[in-house]
Amino acid sequence: MDIGTRIKTMHCGEVNAIKSPALEKIYHCSGAEIRKQINELRRMGNPICSTRKGYFYASSVQEATTTIKQLESRATRITEAKNGILRGIKGSDLNG
């Protein structure tokens, strides 16, 4: 069973969340690979959520909204980090 099918059928709702280490063991891959696959599934339209409890398929709009807000916050922090690097290199003596 692929990871998307497993999460949709066996881990619906936060109460049934599965942590990354368990998925890593099942699929014999790294946490980075699990995150990559989850990201791809989300981009394809699968409402896969995540909390400290693990990954799960949304069982409500509220669960999906919570994950959306979490992703938006991460995107903002990544943009802020990028902008900080850009400010740091402007006028610096870095080559290139």
GROMACS .gro file of C-alpha atoms in nm:
model
   96
    1MET     CA    1   0.000   0.000   0.000
    2ASP     CA    2   0.144   0.340  -0.094
    3ILE     CA    3   0.181   0.613   0.169
    4GLY     CA    4  -0.110   0.821   0.039
    5THR     CA    5  -0.352   0.530   0.047
    6ARG     CA    6  -0.230   0.428   0.394
    7ILE     CA    7  -0.282   0.775   0.539
    8LYS     CA    8  -0.623   0.818   0.374
    9THR     CA    9  -0.759   0.479   0.478
   10MET     CA   10  -0.588   0.411   0.811
   11HIS     CA   11  -0.503   0.752   0.953
   12CYS     CA   12  -0.809   0.971   0.903
   13GLY     CA   13  -0.837   1.244   1.164
   14GLU     CA   14  -0.580   1.367   1.413
   15VAL     CA   15  -0.679   1.099   1.663
   16ASN     CA   16  -0.542   0.841   1.416
   17ALA     CA   17  -0.222   1.026   1.325
   18ILE     CA   18   0.095   0.832   1.246
   19LYS     CA   19   0.439   0.970   1.328
   20SER     CA   20   0.716   0.996   1.072
   21PRO     CA   21   0.941   0.733   1.238
   22ALA     CA   22   0.663   0.475   1.201
   23LEU     CA   23   0.622   0.560   0.832
   24GLU     CA   24   1.000   0.549   0.786
   25LYS     CA   25   1.003   0.197   0.929
   26ILE     CA   26   0.710   0.080   0.715
   27TYR     CA   27   0.848   0.227   0.391
   28HIS     CA   28   1.220   0.178   0.467
   29CYS     CA   29   1.308   0.540   0.393
   30SER     CA   30   1.424   0.857   0.564
   31GLY     CA   31   1.218   1.129   0.726
   32ALA     CA   32   1.325   1.359   0.442
   33GLU     CA   33   1.177   1.114   0.189
   34ILE     CA   34   0.851   1.092   0.389
   35ARG     CA   35   0.827   1.475   0.391
   36LYS     CA   36   0.894   1.484   0.017
   37GLN     CA   37   0.618   1.231  -0.052
   38ILE     CA   38   0.373   1.409   0.179
   39ASN     CA   39   0.448   1.739   0.006
   40GLU     CA   40   0.385   1.584  -0.336
   41LEU     CA   41   0.057   1.431  -0.218
   42ARG     CA   42  -0.054   1.767  -0.080
   43ARG     CA   43   0.036   1.939  -0.407
   44MET     CA   44  -0.182   1.683  -0.586
   45GLY     CA   45  -0.479   1.787  -0.369
   46ASN     CA   46  -0.469   1.539  -0.083
   47PRO     CA   47  -0.562   1.711   0.246
   48ILE     CA   48  -0.287   1.548   0.449
   49CYS     CA   49  -0.239   1.728   0.778
   50SER     CA   50   0.033   1.720   1.037
   51THR     CA   51   0.072   1.806   1.402
   52ARG     CA   52   0.305   1.692   1.678
   53LYS     CA   53   0.094   1.376   1.682
   54GLY     CA   54   0.198   1.292   1.324
   55TYR     CA   55   0.049   1.282   0.976
   56PHE     CA   56  -0.319   1.221   0.908
   57TYR     CA   57  -0.586   1.270   0.643
   58ALA     CA   58  -0.815   1.562   0.729
   59SER     CA   59  -1.146   1.454   0.872
   60SER     CA   60  -1.277   1.812   0.889
   61VAL     CA   61  -1.225   2.153   0.737
   62GLN     CA   62  -1.096   2.268   1.077
   63GLU     CA   63  -0.815   2.010   1.072
   64ALA     CA   64  -0.718   2.114   0.720
   65THR     CA   65  -0.732   2.484   0.810
   66THR     CA   66  -0.500   2.430   1.105
   67THR     CA   67  -0.240   2.269   0.878
   68ILE     CA   68  -0.286   2.544   0.616
   69LYS     CA   69  -0.214   2.809   0.881
   70GLN     CA   70   0.094   2.615   0.994
   71LEU     CA   71   0.222   2.595   0.635
   72GLU     CA   72   0.158   2.966   0.579
   73SER     CA   73   0.358   3.050   0.891
   74ARG     CA   74   0.649   2.835   0.774
   75ALA     CA   75   0.638   2.998   0.431
   76THR     CA   76   0.652   3.342   0.594
   77ARG     CA   77   0.953   3.245   0.808
   78ILE     CA   78   1.133   3.105   0.502
   79THR     CA   79   1.070   3.428   0.309
   80GLU     CA   80   1.197   3.631   0.605
   81ALA     CA   81   1.515   3.420   0.617
   82LYS     CA   82   1.569   3.468   0.243
   83ASN     CA   83   1.523   3.843   0.277
   84GLY     CA   84   1.770   3.851   0.565
   85ILE     CA   85   2.032   3.677   0.351
   86LEU     CA   86   1.967   3.921   0.067
   87ARG     CA   87   2.014   4.215   0.305
   88GLY     CA   88   2.333   4.054   0.434
   89ILE     CA   89   2.493   4.017   0.093
   90LYS     CA   90   2.406   4.363  -0.035
   91GLY     CA   91   2.718   4.572  -0.011
   92SER     CA   92   2.920   4.281   0.127
   93ASP     CA   93   3.257   4.175  -0.004
   94LEU     CA   94   3.132   3.831  -0.111
   95ASN     CA   95   3.257   3.718  -0.451
   96GLY     CA   96   3.015   3.656  -0.736
   0.00000   0.00000   0.00000
